[in-house]
PDB file of C-alpha atoms in Angstrom:
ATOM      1  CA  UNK A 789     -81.084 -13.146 110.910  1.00  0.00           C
ATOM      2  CA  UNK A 790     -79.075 -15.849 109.121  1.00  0.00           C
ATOM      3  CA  UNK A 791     -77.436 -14.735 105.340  1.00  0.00           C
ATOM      4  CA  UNK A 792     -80.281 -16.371 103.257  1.00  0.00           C
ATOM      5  CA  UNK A 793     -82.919 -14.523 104.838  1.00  0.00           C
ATOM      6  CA  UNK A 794     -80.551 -10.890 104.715  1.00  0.00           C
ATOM      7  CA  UNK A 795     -79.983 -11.760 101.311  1.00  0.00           C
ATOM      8  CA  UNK A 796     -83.972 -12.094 101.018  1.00  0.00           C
ATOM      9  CA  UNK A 797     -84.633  -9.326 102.482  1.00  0.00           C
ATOM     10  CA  UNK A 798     -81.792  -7.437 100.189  1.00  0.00           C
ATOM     11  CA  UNK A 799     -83.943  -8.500  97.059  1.00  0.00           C
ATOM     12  CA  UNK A 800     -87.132  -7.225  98.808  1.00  0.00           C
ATOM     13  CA  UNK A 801     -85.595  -3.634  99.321  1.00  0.00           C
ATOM     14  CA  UNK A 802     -84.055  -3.824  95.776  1.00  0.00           C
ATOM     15  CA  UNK A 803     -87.092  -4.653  93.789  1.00  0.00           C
ATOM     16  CA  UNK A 804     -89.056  -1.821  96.223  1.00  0.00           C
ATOM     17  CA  UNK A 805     -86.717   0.859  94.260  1.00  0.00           C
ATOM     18  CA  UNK A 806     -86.712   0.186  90.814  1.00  0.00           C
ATOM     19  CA  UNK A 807     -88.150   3.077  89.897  1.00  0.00           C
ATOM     20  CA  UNK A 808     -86.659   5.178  92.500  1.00  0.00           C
ATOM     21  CA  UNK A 809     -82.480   5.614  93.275  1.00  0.00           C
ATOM     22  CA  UNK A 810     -81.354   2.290  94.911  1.00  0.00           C
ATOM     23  CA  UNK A 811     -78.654   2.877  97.761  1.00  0.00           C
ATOM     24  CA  UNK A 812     -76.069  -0.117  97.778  1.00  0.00           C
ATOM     25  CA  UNK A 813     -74.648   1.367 100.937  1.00  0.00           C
ATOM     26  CA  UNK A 814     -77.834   1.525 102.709  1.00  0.00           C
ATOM     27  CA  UNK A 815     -79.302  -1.795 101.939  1.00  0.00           C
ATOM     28  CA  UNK A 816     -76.097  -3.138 102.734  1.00  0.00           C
ATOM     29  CA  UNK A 817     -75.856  -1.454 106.322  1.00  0.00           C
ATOM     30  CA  UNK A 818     -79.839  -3.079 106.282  1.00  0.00           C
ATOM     31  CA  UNK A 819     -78.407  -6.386 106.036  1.00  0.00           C
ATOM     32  CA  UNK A 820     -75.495  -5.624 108.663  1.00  0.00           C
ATOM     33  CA  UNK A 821     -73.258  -6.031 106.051  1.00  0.00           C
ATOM     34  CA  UNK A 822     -70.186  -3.885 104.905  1.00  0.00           C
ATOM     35  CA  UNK A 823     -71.510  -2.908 100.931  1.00  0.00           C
ATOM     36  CA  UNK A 824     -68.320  -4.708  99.519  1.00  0.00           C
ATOM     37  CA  UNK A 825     -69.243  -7.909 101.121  1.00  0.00           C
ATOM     38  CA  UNK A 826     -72.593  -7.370 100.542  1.00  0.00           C
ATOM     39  CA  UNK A 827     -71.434  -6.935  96.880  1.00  0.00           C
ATOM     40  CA  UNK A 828     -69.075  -9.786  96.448  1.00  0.00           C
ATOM     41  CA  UNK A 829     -71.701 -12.366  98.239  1.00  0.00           C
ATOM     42  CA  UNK A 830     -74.482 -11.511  96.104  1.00  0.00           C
ATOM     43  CA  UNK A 831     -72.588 -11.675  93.191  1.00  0.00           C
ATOM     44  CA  UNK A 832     -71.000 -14.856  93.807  1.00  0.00           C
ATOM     45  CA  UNK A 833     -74.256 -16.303  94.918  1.00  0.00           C
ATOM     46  CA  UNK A 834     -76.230 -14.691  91.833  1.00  0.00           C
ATOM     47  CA  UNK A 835     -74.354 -14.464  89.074  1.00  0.00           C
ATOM     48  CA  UNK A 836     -74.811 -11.257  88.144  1.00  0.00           C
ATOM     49  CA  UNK A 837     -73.841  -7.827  90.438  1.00  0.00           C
ATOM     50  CA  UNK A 838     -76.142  -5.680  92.043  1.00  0.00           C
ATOM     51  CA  UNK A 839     -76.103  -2.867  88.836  1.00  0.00           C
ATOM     52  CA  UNK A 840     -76.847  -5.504  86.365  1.00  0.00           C
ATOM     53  CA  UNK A 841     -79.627  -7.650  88.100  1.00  0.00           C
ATOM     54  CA  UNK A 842     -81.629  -3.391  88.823  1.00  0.00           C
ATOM     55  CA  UNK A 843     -80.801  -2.647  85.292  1.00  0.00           C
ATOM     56  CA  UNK A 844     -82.424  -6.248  83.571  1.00  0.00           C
ATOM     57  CA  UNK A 845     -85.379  -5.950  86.252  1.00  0.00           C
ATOM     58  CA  UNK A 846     -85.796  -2.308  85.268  1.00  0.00           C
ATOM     59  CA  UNK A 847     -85.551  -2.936  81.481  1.00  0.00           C
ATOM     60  CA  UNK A 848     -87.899  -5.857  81.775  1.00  0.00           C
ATOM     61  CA  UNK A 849     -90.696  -3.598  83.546  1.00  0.00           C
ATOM     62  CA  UNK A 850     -89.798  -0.625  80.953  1.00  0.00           C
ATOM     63  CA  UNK A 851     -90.607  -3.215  78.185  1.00  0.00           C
ATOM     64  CA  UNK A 852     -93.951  -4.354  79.515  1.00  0.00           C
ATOM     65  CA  UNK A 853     -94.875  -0.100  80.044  1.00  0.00           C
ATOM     66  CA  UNK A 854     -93.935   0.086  76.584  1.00  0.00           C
ATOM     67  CA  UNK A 855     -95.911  -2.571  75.233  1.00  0.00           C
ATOM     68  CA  UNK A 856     -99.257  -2.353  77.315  1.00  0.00           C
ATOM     69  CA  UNK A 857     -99.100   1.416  77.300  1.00  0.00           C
ATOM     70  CA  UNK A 858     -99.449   4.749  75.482  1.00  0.00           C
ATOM     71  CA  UNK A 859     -96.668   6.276  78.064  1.00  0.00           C
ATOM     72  CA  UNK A 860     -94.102   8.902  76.311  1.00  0.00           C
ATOM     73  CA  UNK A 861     -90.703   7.020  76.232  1.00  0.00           C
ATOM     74  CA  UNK A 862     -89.124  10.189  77.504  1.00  0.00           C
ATOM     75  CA  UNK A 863     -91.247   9.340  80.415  1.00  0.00           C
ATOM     76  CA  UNK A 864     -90.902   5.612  80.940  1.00  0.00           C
ATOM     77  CA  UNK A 865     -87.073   6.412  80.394  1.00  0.00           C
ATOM     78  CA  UNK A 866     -87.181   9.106  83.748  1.00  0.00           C
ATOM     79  CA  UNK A 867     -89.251   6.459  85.623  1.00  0.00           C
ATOM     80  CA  UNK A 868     -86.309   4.045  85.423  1.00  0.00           C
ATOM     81  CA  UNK A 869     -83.641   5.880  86.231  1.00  0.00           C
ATOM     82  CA  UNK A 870     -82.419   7.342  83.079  1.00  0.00           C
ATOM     83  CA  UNK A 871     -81.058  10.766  82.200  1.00  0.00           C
ATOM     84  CA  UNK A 872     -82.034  10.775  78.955  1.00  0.00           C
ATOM     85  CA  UNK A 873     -84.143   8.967  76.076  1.00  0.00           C
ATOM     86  CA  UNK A 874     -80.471   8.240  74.020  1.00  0.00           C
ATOM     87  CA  UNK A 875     -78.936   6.479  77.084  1.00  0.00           C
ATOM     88  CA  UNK A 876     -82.621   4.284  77.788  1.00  0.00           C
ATOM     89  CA  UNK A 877     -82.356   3.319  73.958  1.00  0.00           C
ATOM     90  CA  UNK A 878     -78.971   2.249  74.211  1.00  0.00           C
ATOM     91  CA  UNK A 879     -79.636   0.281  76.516  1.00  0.00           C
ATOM     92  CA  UNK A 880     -83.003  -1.295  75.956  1.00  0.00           C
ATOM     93  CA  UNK A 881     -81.178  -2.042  72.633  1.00  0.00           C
ATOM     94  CA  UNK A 882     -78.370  -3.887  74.751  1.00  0.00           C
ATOM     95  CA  UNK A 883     -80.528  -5.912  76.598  1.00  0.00           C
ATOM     96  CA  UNK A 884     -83.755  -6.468  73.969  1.00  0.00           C
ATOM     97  CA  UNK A 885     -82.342  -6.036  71.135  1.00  0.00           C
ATOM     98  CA  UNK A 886     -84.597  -3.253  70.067  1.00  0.00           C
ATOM     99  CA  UNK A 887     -85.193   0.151  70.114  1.00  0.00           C
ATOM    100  CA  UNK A 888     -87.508   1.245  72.957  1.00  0.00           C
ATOM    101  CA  UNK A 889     -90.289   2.243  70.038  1.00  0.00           C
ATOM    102  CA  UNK A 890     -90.079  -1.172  68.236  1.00  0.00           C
ATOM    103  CA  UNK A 891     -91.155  -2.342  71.768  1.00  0.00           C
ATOM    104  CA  UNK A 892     -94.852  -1.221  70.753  1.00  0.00           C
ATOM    105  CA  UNK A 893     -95.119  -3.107  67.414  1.00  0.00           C
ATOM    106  CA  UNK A 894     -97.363  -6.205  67.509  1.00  0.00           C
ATOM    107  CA  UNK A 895     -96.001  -9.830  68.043  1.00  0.00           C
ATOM    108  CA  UNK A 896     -92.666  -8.186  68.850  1.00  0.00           C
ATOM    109  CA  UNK A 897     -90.181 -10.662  71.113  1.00  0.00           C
ATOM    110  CA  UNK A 898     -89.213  -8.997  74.473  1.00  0.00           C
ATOM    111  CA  UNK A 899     -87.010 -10.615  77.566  1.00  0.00           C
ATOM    112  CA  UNK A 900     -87.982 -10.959  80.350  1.00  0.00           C
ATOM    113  CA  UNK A 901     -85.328 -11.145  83.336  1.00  0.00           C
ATOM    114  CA  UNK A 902     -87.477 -12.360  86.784  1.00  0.00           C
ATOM    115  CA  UNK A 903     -86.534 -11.408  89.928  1.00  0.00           C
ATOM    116  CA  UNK A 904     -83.976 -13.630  92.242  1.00  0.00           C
ATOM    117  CA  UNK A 905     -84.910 -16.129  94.232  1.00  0.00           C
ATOM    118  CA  UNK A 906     -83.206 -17.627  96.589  1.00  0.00           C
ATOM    119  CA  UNK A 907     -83.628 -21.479  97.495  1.00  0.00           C
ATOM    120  CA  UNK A 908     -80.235 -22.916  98.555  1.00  0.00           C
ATOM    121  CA  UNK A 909     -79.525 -24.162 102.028  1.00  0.00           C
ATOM    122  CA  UNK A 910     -76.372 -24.730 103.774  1.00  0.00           C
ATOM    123  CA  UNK A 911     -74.777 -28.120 103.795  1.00  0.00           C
ATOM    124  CA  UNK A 912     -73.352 -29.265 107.848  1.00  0.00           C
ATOM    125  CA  UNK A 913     -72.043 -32.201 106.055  1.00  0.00           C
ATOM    126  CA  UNK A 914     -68.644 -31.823 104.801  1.00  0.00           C
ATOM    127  CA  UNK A 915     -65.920 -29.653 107.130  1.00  0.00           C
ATOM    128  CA  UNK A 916     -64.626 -26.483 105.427  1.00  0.00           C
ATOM    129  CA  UNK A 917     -60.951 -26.499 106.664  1.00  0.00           C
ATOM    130  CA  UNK A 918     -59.307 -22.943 106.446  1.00  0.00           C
ATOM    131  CA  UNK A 919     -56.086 -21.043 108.359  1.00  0.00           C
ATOM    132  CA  UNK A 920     -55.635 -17.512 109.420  1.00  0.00           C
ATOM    133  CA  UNK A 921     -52.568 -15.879 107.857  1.00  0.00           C
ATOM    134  CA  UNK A 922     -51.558 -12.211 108.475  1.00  0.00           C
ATOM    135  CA  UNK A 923     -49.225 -10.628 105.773  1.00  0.00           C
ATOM    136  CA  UNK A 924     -47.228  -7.565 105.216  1.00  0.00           C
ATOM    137  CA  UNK A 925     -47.230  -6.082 102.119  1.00  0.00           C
ATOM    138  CA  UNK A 926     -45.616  -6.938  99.216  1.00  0.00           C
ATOM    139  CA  UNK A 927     -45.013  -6.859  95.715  1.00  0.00           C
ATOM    140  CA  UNK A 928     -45.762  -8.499  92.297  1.00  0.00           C
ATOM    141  CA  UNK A 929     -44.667  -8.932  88.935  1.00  0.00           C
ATOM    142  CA  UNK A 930     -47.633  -9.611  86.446  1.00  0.00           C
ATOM    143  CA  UNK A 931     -49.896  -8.993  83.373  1.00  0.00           C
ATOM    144  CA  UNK A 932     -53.273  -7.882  83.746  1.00  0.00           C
ATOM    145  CA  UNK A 933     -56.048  -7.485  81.956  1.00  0.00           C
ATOM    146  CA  UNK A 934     -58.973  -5.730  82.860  1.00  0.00           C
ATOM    147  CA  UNK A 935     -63.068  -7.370  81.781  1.00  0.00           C
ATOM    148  CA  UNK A 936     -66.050  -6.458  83.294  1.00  0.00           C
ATOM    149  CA  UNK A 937     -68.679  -8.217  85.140  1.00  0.00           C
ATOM    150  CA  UNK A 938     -71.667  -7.866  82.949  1.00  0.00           C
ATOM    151  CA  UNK A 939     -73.131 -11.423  81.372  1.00  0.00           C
ATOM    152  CA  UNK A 940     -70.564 -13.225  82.906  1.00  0.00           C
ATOM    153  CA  UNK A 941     -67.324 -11.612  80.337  1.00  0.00           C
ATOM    154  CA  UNK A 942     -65.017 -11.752  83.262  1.00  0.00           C
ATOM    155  CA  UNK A 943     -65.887 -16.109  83.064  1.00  0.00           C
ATOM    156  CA  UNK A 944     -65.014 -16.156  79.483  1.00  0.00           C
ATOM    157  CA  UNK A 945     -62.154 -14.017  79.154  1.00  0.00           C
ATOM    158  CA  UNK A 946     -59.837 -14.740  82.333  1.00  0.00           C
ATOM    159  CA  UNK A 947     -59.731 -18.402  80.717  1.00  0.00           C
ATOM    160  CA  UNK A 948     -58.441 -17.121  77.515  1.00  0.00           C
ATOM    161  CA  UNK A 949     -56.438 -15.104  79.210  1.00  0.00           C
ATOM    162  CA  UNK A 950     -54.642 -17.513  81.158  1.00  0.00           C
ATOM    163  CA  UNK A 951     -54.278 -19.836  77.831  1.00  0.00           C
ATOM    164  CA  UNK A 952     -52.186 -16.485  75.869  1.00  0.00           C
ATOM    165  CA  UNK A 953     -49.944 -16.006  78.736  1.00  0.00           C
ATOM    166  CA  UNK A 954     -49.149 -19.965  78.535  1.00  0.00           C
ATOM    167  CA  UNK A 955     -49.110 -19.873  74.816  1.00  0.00           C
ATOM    168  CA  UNK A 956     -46.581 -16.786  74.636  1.00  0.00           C
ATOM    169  CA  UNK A 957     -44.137 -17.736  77.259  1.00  0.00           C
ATOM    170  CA  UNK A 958     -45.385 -15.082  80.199  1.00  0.00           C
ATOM    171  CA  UNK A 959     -46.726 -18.199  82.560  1.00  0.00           C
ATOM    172  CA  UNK A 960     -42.891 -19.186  82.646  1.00  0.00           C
ATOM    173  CA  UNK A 961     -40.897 -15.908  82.596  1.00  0.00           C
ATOM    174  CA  UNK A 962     -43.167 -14.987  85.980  1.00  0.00           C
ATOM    175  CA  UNK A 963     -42.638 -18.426  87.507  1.00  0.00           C
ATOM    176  CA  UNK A 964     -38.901 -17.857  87.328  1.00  0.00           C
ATOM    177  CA  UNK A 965     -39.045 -14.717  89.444  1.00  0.00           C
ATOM    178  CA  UNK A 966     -40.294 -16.639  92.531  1.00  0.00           C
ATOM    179  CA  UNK A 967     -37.635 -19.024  94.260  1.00  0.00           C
ATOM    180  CA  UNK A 968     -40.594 -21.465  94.839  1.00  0.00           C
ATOM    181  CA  UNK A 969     -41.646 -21.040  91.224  1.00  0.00           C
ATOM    182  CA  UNK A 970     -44.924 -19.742  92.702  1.00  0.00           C
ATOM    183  CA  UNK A 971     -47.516 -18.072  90.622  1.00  0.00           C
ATOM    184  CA  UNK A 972     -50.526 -15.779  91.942  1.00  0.00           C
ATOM    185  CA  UNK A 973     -54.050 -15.404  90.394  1.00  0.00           C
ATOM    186  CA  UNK A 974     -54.759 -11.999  91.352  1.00  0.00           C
ATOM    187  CA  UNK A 975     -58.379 -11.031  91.565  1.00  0.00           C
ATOM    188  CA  UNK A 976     -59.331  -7.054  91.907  1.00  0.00           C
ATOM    189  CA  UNK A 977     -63.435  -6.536  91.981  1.00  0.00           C
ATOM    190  CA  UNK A 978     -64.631  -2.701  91.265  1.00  0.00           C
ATOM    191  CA  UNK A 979     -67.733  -2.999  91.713  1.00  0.00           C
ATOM    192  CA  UNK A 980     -68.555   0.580  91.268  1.00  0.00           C
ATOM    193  CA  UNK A 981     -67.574   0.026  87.611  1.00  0.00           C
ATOM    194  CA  UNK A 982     -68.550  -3.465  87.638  1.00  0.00           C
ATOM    195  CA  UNK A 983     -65.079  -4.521  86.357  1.00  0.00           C
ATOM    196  CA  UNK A 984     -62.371  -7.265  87.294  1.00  0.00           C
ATOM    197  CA  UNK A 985     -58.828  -6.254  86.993  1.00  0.00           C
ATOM    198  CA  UNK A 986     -57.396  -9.636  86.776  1.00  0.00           C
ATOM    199  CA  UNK A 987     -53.223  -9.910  87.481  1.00  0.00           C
ATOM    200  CA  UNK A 988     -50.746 -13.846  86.501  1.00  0.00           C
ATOM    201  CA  UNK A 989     -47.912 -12.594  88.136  1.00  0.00           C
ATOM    202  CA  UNK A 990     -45.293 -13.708  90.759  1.00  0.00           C
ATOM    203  CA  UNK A 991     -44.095 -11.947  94.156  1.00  0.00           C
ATOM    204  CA  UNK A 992     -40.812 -10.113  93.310  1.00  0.00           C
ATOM    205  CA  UNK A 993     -39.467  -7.071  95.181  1.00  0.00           C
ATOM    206  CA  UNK A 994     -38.009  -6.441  91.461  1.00  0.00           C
ATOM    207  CA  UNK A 995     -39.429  -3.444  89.484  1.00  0.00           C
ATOM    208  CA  UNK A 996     -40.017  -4.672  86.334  1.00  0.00           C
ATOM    209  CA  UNK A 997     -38.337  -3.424  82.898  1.00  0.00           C
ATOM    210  CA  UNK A 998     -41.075  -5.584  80.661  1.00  0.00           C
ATOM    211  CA  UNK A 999     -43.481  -3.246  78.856  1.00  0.00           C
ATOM    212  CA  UNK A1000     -45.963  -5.901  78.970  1.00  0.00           C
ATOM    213  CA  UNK A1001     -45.594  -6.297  83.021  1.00  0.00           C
ATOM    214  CA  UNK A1002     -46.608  -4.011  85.833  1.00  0.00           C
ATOM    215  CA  UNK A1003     -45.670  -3.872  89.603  1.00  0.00           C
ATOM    216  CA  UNK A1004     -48.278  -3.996  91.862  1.00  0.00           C
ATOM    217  CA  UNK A1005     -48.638  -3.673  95.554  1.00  0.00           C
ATOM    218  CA  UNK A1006     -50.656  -6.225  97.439  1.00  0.00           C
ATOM    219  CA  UNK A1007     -51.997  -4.560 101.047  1.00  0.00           C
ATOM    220  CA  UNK A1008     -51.053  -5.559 104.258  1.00  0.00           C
ATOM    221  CA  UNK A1009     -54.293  -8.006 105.196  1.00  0.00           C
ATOM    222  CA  UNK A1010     -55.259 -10.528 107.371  1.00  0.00           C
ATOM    223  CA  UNK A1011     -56.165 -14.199 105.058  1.00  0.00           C
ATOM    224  CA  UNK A1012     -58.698 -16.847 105.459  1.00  0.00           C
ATOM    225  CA  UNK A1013     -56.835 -19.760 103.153  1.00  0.00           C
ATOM    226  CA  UNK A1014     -58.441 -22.665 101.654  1.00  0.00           C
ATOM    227  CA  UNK A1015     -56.564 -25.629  99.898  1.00  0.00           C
ATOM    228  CA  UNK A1016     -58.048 -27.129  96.594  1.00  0.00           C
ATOM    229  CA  UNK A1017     -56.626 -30.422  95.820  1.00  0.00           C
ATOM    230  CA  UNK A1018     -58.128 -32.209  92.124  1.00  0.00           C
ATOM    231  CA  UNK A1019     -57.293 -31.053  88.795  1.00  0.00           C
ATOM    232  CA  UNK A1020     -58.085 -27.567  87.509  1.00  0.00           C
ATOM    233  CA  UNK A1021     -59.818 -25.868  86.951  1.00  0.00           C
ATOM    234  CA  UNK A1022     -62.970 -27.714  88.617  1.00  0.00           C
ATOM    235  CA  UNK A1023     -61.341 -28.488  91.935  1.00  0.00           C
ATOM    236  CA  UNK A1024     -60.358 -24.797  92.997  1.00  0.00           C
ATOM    237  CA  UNK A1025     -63.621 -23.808  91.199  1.00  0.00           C
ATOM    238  CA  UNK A1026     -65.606 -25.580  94.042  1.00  0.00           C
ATOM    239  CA  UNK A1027     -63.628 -24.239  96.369  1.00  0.00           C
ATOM    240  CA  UNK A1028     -64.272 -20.452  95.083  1.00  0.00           C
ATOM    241  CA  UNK A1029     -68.375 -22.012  95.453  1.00  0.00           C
ATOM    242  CA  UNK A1030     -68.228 -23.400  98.698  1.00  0.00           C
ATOM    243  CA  UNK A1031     -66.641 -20.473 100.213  1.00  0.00           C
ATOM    244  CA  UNK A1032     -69.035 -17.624  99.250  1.00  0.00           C
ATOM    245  CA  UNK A1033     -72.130 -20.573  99.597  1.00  0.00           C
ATOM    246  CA  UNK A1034     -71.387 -22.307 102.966  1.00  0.00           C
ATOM    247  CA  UNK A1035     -68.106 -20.666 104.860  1.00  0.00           C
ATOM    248  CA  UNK A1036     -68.806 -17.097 104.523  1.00  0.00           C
ATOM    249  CA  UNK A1037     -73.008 -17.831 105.606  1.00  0.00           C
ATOM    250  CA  UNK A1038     -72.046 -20.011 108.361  1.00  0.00           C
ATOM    251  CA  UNK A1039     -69.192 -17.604 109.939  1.00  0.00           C
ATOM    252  CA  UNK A1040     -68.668 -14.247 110.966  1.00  0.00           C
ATOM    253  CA  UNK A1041     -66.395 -12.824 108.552  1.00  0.00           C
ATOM    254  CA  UNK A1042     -67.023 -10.238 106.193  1.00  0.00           C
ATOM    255  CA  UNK A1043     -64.917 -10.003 102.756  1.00  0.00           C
ATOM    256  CA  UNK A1044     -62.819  -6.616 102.657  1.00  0.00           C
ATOM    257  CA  UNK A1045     -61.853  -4.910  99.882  1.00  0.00           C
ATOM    258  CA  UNK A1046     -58.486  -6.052  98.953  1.00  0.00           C
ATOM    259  CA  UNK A1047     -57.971  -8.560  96.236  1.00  0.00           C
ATOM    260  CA  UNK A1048     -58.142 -12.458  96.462  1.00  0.00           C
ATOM    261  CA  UNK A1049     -55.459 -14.542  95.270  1.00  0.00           C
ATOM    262  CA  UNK A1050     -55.465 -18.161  93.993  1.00  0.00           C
ATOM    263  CA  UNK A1051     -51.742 -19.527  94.442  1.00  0.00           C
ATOM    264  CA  UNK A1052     -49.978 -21.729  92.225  1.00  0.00           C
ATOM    265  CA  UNK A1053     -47.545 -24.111  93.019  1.00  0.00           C
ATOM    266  CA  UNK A1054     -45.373 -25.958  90.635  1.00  0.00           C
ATOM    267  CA  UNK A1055     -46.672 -29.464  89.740  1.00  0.00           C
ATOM    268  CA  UNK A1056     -49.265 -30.678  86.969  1.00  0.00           C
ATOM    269  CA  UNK A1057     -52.516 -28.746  86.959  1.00  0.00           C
ATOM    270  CA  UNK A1058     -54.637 -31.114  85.739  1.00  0.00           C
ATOM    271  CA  UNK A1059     -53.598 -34.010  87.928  1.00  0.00           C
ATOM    272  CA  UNK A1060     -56.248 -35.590  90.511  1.00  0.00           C
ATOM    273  CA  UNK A1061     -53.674 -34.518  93.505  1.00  0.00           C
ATOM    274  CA  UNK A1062     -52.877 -31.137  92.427  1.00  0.00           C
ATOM    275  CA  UNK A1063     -52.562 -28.503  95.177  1.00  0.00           C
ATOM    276  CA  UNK A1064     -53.408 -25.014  95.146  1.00  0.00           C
ATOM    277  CA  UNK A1065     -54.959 -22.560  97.515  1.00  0.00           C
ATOM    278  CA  UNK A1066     -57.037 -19.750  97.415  1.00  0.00           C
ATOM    279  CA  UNK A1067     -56.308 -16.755  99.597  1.00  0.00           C
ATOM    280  CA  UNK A1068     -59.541 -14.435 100.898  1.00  0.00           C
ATOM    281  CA  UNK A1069     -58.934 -11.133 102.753  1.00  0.00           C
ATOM    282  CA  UNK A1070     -61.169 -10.922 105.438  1.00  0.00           C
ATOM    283  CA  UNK A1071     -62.169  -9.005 108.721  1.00  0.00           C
ATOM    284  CA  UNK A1072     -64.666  -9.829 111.561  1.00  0.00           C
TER     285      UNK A1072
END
């Protein structure tokens, strides 16, 4: 069973539980899949995690109940998974921008969110080169910041991010720790709390006496790297795509679940033959 059809069938067993508890770990092990890289793909391919896609099909289902039936909301709320009318308002609200009993007035706007589908095919055109690297572990210097995953925040707000550490002088300060001037994009996925803790920060073996800056310990792993060359933020953006929609489907390796890292090296970012690479833990 190639990926697209796993990930098929993954959407099949998810939209089979809506209204009963939905095992990650089990439909992942369905799919032969660790749940972490079952996580990450879908995600990547998606757009959306696992949480939020059952939540928006769930709401959209609890919003036709509402509408086309005389059903308690105490009861529709316990049909979709929630503990309690408060926490189904809150978020109904979230999602349609109305209270679950506004749902039953006449002529009242309601989303609807449909359900995946899944059309794309892989491309045997175009090589993907990549090289095997096994590291020790070893430590950083950064600033994080912490967004979650839910309509795409994490998109927004790394951006920004990465614009106020250039505007207040941290992009520098980190680049001079590193003899090579080297500076990591660290990404950390929980997608338990559907959150990315998101690190700038430069290997150094130097605790750090910033207040603004934390250490952090990077895992012993073994790396599939992949080189973007173009300006940025398109050209390594392409390369994020083409790994989770051609290398990963067309290979045997499974994401673990260490972080990723997009590396830096000096030059001009925006220049057409700008290098950079982006570094995916991975396992067989």
């Amino acid at each position: 069973m190639d990926w697209l059809e796993r990930m098929k069938s993954a959407i099949d067993l998810i939209e089979s539980k809506l209204t009963d508890k939905v095992d990650v770990e089990e439909i992942a092990k369905q799919v032969y899949s660790s749940s972490y890289h079952f996580q990450r793909m879908f995600h990547l391919h998606t757009g959306v995690t696992i949480g939020e896609y059952i939540r928006k099909r769930r709401l959209t289902f609890a919003a036709q109940d509402l509408a086309m039936s005389s059903v308690k909301v105490v009861d529709i709320s316990l049909k979709y998974g929630y503990e309690s009318p408060e926490s189904f308002a809150k978020a109904f609200r979230k999602v349609h921008g109305i209270t679950p009993s506004e749902a039953r007035m006449q002529g009242v706007v309601l989303k609807a969110f449909p359900r995946i589908s899944l059309h794309y095919s892989l491309r045997g055109d175009r090589a993907m080169d990549y090289r095997i690297v096994n590291r020790d572990e070893f430590q950083v210097t950064g600033k994080t910041i912490r967004v979650s995953l839910e309509d795409g925040e994490d998109m927004r707000l790394v951006p920004q991010f990465w614009h106020a550490c250039e505007s207040d002088g941290t992009v520098e300060r980190l680049r001079a720790l590193h003899l090579d001037r080297v500076l990591l994009g660290i990404c950390a996925t929980d997608y338990q709390r559907e959150e990315l803790t998101y690190a700038i920060a430069a290997e150094s073996d130097v605790p750090t006496t910033d207040k603004e800056q934390v250490s952090l310990h990077i895992p012993s792993s073994t790396w599939a790297v992949f080189t973007s060359i173009g300006a940025s933020p398109s050209a390594i953006q392409g390369v994020w795509r083409r790994i989770f929609e051609e290398w990963f489907p067309a290979t045997s390796y499974q994401h673990t679940e260490g972080p990723e890292l997009e590396v830096y090296h000096p030059g001009d970012p925006r220049s057409d033959d700008y290098k950079c690479e982006v570094w995916i833990p991975v396992k067989i």
